[in-house]
CSV table of C-alpha atoms and ligand atoms in Angstrom, one decimal:
chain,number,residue,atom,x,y,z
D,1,UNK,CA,14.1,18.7,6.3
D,2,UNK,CA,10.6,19.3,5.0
D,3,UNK,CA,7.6,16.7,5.8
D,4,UNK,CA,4.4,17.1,4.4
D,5,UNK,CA,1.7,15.0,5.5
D,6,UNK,CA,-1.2,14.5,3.0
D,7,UNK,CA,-4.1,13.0,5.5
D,8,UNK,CA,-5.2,12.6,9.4
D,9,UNK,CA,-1.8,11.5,11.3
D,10,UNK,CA,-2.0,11.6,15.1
D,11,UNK,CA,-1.2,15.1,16.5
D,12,UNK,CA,1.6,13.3,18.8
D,13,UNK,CA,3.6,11.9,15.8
D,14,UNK,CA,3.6,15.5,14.3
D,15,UNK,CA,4.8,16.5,17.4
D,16,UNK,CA,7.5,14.0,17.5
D,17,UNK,CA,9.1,15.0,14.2
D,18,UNK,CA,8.8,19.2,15.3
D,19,UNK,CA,10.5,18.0,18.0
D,20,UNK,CA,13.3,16.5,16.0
D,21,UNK,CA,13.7,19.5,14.3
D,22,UNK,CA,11.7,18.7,10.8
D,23,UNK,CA,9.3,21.3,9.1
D,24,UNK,CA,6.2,19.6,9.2
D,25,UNK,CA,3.4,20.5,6.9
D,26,UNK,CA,-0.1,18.5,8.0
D,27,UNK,CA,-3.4,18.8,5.8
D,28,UNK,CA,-5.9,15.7,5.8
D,29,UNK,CA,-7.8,17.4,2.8
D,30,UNK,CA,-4.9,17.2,0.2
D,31,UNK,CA,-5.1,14.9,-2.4
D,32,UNK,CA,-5.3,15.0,-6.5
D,33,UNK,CA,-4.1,18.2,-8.3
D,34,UNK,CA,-4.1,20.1,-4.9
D,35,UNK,CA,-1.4,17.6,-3.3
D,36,UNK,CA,0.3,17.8,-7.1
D,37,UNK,CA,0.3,21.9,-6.3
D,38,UNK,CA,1.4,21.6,-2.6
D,39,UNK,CA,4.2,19.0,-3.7
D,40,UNK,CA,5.5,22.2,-5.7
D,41,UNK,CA,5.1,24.7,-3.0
D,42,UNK,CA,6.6,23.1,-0.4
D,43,UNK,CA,9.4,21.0,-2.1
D,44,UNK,CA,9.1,18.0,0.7
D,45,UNK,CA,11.7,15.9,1.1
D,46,UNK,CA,9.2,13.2,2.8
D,47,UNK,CA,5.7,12.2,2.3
D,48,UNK,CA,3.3,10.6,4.5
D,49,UNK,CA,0.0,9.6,3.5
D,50,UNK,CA,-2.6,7.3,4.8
D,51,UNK,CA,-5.4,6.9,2.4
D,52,UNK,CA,-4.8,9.7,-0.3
D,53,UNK,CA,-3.2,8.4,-3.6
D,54,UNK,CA,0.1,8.9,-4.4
D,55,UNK,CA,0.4,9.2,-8.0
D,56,UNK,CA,3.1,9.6,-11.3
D,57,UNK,CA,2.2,13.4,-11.8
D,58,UNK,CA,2.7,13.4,-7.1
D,59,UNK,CA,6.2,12.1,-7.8
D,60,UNK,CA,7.4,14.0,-10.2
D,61,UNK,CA,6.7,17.3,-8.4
D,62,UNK,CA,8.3,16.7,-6.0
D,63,UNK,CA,12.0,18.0,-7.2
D,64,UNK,CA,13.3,17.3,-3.9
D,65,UNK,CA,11.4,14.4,-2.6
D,66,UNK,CA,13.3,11.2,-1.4
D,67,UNK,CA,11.0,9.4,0.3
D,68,UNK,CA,7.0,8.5,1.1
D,69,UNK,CA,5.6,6.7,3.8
D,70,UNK,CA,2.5,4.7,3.6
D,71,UNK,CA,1.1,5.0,7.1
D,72,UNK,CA,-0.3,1.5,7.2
D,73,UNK,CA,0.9,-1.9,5.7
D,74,UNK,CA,-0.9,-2.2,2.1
D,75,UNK,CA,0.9,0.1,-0.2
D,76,UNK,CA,-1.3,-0.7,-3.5
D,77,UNK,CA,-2.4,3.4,-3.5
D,78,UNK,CA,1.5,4.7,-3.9
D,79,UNK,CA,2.5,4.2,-7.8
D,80,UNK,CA,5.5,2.4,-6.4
D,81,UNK,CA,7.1,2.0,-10.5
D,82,UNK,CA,6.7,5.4,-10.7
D,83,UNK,CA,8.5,6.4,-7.2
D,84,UNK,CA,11.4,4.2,-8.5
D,85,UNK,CA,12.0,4.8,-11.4
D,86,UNK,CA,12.3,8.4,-10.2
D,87,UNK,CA,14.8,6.9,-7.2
D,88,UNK,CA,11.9,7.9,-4.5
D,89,UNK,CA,12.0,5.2,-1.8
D,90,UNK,CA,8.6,4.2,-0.6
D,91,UNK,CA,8.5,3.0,3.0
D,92,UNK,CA,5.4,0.9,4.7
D,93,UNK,CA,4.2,0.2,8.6
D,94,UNK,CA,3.9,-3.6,8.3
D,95,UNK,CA,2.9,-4.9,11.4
D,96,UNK,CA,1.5,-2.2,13.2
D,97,UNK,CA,-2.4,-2.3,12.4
D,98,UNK,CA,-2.3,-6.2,12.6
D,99,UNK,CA,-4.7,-6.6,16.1
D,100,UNK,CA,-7.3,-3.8,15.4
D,101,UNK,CA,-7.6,-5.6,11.7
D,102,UNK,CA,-8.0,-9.2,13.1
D,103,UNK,CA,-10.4,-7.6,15.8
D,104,UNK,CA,-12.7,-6.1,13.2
D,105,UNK,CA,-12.8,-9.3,11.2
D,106,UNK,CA,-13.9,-11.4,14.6
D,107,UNK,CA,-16.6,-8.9,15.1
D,108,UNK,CA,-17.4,-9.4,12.0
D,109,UNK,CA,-17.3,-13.0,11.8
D,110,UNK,CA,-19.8,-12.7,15.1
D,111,UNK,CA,-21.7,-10.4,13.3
D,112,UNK,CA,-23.0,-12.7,10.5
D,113,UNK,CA,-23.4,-15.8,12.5
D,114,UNK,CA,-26.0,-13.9,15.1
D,115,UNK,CA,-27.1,-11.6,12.0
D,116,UNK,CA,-26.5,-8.2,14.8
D,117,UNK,CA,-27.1,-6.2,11.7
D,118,UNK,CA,-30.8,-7.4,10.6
D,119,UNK,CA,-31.5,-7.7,14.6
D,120,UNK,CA,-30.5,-3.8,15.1
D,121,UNK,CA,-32.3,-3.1,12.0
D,122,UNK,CA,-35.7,-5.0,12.8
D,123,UNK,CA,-35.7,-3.0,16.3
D,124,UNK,CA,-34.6,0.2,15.3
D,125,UNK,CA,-37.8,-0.2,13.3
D,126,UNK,CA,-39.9,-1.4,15.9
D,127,UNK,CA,-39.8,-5.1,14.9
D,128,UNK,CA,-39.1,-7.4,17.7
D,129,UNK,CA,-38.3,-11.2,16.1
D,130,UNK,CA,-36.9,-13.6,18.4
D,131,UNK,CA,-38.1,-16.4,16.2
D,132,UNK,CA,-36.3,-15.3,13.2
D,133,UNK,CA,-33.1,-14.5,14.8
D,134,UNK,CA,-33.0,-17.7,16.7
D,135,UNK,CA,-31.1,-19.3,14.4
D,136,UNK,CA,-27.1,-18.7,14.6
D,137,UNK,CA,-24.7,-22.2,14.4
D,138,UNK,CA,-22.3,-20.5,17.1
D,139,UNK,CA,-18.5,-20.6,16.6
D,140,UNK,CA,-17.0,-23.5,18.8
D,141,UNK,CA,-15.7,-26.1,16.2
D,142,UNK,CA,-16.8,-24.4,13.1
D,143,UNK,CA,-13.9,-24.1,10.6
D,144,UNK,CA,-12.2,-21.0,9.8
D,145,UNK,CA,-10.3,-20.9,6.6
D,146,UNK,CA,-7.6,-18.4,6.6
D,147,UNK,CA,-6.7,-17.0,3.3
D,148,UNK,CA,-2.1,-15.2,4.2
D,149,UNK,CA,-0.9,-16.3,7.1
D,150,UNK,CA,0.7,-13.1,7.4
D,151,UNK,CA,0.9,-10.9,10.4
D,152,UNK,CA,-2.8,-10.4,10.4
D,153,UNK,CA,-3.9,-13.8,9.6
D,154,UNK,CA,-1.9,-15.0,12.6
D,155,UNK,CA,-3.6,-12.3,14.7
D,156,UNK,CA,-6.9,-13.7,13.5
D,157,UNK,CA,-6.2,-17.4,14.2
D,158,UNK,CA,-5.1,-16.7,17.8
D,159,UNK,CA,-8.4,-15.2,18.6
D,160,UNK,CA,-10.4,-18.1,16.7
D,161,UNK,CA,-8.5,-20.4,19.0
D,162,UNK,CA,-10.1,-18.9,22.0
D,163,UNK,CA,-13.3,-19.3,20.6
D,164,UNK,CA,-12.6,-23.2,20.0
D,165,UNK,CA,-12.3,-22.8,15.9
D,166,UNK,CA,-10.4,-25.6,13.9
D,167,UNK,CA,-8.0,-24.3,11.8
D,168,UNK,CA,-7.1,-24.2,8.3
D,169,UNK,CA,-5.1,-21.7,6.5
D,170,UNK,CA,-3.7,-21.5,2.8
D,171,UNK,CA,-0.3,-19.4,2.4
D,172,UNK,CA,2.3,-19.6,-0.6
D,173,UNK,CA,4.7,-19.9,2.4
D,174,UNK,CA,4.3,-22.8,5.3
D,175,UNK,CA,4.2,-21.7,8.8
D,176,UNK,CA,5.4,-24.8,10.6
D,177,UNK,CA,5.6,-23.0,13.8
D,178,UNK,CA,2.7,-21.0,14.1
D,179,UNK,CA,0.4,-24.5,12.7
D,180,UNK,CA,2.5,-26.0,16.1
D,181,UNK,CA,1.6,-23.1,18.1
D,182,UNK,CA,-1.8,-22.7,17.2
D,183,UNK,CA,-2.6,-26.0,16.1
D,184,UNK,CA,-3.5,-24.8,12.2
D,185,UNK,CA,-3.1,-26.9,9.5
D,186,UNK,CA,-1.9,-26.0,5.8
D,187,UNK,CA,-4.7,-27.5,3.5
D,188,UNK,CA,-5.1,-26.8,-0.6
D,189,UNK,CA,-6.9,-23.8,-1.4
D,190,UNK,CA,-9.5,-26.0,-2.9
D,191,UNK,CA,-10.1,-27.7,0.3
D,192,UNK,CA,-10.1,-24.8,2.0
D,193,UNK,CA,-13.3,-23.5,0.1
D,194,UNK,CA,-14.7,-26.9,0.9
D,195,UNK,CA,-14.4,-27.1,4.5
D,196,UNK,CA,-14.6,-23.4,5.9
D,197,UNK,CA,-17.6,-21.9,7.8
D,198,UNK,CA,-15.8,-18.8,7.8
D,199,UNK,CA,-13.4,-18.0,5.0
D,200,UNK,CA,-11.3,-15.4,6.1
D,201,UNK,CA,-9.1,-13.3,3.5
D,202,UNK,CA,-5.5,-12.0,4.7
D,203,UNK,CA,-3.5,-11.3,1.6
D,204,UNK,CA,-2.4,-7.8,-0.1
D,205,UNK,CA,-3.7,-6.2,-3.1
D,206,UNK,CA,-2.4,-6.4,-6.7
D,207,UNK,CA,-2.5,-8.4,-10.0
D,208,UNK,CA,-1.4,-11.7,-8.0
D,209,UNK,CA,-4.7,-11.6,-5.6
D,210,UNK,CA,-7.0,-9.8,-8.1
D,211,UNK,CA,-10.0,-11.9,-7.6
D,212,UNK,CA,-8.6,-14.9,-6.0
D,213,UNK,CA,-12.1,-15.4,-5.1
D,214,UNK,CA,-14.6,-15.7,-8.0
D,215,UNK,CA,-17.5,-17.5,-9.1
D,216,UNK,CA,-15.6,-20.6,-9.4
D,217,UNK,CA,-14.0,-20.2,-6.1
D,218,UNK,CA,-17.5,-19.9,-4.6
D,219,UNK,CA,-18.9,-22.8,-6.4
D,220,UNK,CA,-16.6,-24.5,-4.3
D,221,UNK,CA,-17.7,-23.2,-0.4
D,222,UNK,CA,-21.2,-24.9,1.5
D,223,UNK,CA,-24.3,-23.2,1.4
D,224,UNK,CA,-24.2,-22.1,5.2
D,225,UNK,CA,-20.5,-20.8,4.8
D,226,UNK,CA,-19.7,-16.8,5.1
D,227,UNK,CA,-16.6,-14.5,3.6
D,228,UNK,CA,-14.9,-11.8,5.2
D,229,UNK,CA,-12.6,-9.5,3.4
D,230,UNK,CA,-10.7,-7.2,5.7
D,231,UNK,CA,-8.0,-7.4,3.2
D,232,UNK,CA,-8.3,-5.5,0.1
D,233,UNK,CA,-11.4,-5.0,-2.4
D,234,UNK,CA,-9.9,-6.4,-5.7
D,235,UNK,CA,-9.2,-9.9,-3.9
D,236,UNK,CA,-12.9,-10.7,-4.0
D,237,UNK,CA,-14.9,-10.7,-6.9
D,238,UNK,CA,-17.9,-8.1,-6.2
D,239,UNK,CA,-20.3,-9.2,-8.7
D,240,UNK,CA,-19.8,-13.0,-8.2
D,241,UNK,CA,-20.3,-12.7,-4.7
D,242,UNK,CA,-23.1,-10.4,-4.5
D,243,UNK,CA,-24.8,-13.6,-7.1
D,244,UNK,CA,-23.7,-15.9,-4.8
D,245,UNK,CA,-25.2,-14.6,-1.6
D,246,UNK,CA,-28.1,-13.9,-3.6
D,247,UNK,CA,-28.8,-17.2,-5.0
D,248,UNK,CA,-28.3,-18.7,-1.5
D,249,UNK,CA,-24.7,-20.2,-3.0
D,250,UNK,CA,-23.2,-18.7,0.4
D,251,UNK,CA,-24.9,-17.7,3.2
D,252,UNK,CA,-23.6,-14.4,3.2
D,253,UNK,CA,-20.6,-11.6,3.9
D,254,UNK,CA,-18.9,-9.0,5.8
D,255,UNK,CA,-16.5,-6.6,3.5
D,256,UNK,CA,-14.0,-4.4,5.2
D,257,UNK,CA,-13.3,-3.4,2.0
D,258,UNK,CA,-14.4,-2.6,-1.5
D,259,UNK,CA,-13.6,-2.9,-5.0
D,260,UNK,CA,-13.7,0.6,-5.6
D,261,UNK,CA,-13.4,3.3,-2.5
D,262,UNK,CA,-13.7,7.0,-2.1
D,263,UNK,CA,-10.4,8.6,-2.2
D,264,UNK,CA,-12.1,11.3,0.4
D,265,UNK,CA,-12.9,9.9,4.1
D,266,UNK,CA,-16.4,11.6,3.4
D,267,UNK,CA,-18.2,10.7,0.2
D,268,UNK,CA,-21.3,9.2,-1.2
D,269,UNK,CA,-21.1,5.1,-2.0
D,270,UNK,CA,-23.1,3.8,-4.4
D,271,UNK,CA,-21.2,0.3,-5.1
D,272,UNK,CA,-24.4,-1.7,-5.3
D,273,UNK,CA,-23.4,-4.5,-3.4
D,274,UNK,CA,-23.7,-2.3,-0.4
D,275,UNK,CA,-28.0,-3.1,-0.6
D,276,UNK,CA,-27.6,-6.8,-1.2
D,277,UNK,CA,-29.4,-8.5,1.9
D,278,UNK,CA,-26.5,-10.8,4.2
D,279,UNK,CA,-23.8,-8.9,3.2
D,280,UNK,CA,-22.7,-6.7,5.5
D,281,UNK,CA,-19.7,-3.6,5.5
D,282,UNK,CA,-17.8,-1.4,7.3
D,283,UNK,CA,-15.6,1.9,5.8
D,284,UNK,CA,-12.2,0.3,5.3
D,285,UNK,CA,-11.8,0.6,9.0
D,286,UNK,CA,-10.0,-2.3,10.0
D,287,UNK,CA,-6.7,-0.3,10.7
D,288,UNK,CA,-8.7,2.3,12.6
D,289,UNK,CA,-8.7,1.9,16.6
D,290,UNK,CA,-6.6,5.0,18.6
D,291,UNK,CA,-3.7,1.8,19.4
D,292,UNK,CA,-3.2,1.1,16.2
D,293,UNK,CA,-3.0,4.7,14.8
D,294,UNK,CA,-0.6,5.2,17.5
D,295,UNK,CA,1.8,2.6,16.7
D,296,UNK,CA,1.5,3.1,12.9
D,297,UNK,CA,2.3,6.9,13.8
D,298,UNK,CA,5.2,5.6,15.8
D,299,UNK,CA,6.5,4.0,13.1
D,300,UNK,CA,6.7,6.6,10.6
D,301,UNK,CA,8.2,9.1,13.1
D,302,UNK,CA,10.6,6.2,13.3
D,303,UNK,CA,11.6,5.7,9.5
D,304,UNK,CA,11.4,9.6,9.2
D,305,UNK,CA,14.3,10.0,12.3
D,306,UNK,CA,16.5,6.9,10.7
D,307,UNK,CA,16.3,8.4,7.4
D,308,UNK,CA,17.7,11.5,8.5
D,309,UNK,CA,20.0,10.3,11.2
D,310,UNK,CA,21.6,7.4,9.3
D,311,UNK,CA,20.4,7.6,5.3
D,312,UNK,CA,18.6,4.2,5.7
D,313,UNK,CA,15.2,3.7,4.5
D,314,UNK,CA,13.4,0.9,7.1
D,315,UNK,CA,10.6,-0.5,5.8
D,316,UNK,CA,11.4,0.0,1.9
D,317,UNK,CA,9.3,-1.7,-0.7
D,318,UNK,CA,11.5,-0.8,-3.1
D,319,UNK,CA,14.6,-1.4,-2.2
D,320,UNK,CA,16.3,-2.6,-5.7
D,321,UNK,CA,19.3,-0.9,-5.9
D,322,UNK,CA,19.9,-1.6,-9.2
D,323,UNK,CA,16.8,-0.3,-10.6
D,324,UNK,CA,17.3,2.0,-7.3
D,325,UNK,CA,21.2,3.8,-8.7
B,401,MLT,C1,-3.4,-1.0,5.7
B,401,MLT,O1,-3.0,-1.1,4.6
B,401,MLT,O2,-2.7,-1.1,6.7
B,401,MLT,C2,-4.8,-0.4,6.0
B,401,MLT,O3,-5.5,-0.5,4.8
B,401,MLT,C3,-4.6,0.9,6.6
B,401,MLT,C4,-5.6,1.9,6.6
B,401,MLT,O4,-6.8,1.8,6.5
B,401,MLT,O5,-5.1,3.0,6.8
């Protein structure tokens, strides 16, 4: 069984499936027409990518392709209609990223309340400023509003316990046990914007969450309140928020993510809220500490083997098999 691999994947997970007898074909640098040629050349029966885009033309190169991985939980860059209606499972590794996301998002959350960026700025140029950085409200009893209490979310809110956060959280679904567990409560999304110091965002991409948080939304939070989207770039609203941390609506933000990302891991960025003062970013590297590339490369080894041991897809996002026959 062929296996191409279309970005980075951790040298023991390709070790794992030569082990288990598969062909494996790794390159990190494939993506657009080349990955549409290499689909033809090599006539994988699996995909794996990470951050590369799986597209229409992708899928139907791939004569004998059956199934792609997403190596990571978001699957909004895999044209998941497309892989369907061509009967292409798509698999995902839900789950596996969860602690190294909600450990990026605390440091973040640090981040903008002690301002670490300006500071490192200021003495990297020689400025030393104690007066002006004296000014941080701290953490203990601030409220964090938690936007999915998915996997991650709950992740998050067990390490804003430690740090003697209240609790809020809005969710389509209600998590009676983890609100016992954690002590969170379930407010209105409305009175989460009210209330937070730190608004936290925790839900997947896609039309449903395309900016769930908007000028209106932003209206709604206090002057001295901060985002944080580790989640994905579409969910916030660029423009509004750049507007509202420039007009002093917010205080300010930490993005994880972006509205629109380089599809290569090295590329220029222009977005121009990048350059707007108290907003502060990081390369869509939430998922990206060694544990949690290991797991997440655990995992696909994992769907790969059960795939070709048993037929079953784990994982699949698209498991209709109706639409699927
Ligand atoms: C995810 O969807 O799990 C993350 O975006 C993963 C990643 O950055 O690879």
């Amino acid at each position: 069984m062929n296996v191409l691999i279309a970005d980075k994947f951790e040298a023991h997970g390709q070790e794992a499936l030569r082990q288990a007898g598969f062909d494996v074909t790794c390159d990190p640098h494939l993506g657009g027409y080349d990955l549409v040629d290499a689909i033809k050349g090599i006539e994988p029966d699996v995909l794996v990518v990470r951050s590369t885009r799986v597209t229409s033309d992708m899928l139907h190169a791939g004569a004998k392709l059956k199934l792609v991985i997403r190596a990571g939980s978001g699957f909004d860059t895999i044209d998941v209609a497309a892989a369907t209606d061509r009967c292409i499972r798509v698999c995902n590794c839900p789950g596996k990223n969860s602690v190294a996301v909600a450990e990026l998002t605390m440091g973040l959350m640090i981040a903008l309340d002690r301002r670490i960026v300006d500071e490192t700025d200021d003495l990297r140029r020689g400025v030393w400023n104690k007066k002006e950085y004296s000014k941080a409200r701290g953490l203990m009893g601030r409220t964090l509003g938690i936007v999915g209490l998915g996997r991650i979310g709950f992740e998050v809110a067990v390490r804003a316990r430690a740090f003697g956060m209240r609790l809020i959280y809005s969710d389509v679904i209600e998590h009676p046990e983890m609100e016992r567990e954690l002590g969170l409560s379930r407010v209105t999304m409305e009175r989460l914007l009210e209330e937070a110091d730190f608004l936290t965002l925790h839900v997947p991409g896609g039309s449903d969450t395309h900016h769930m948080i908007g000028r209106r939304e932003l209206e709604r939070m206090k002057p001295t309140a901060f985002v944080i989207n580790c989640s994905r770039g579409g969910v916030v609203d660029e423009a509004a928020l750049a507007d509202a941390v420039r007009n002093g609506m917010i205080a300010g933000a930490a993005l994880d993510v972006f509205e629109i990302e380089p599809a290569a891991t090295e590329a220029a960025f222009s977005d121009p809220i990048r350059a707007v003062p108290h907003v502060y970013g990081t390369h869509h590297v939430g998922a990206s500490t060694d544990q949690a590339q290991e797991a997440v490369a655990d995992e696909v080894v994992k769907i790969i083997r059960t795939f070709k041991e048993t037929g079953k897809f784990l994982n699949c996002v698209n498991t209709d098999d109706a639409v699927m026959a």
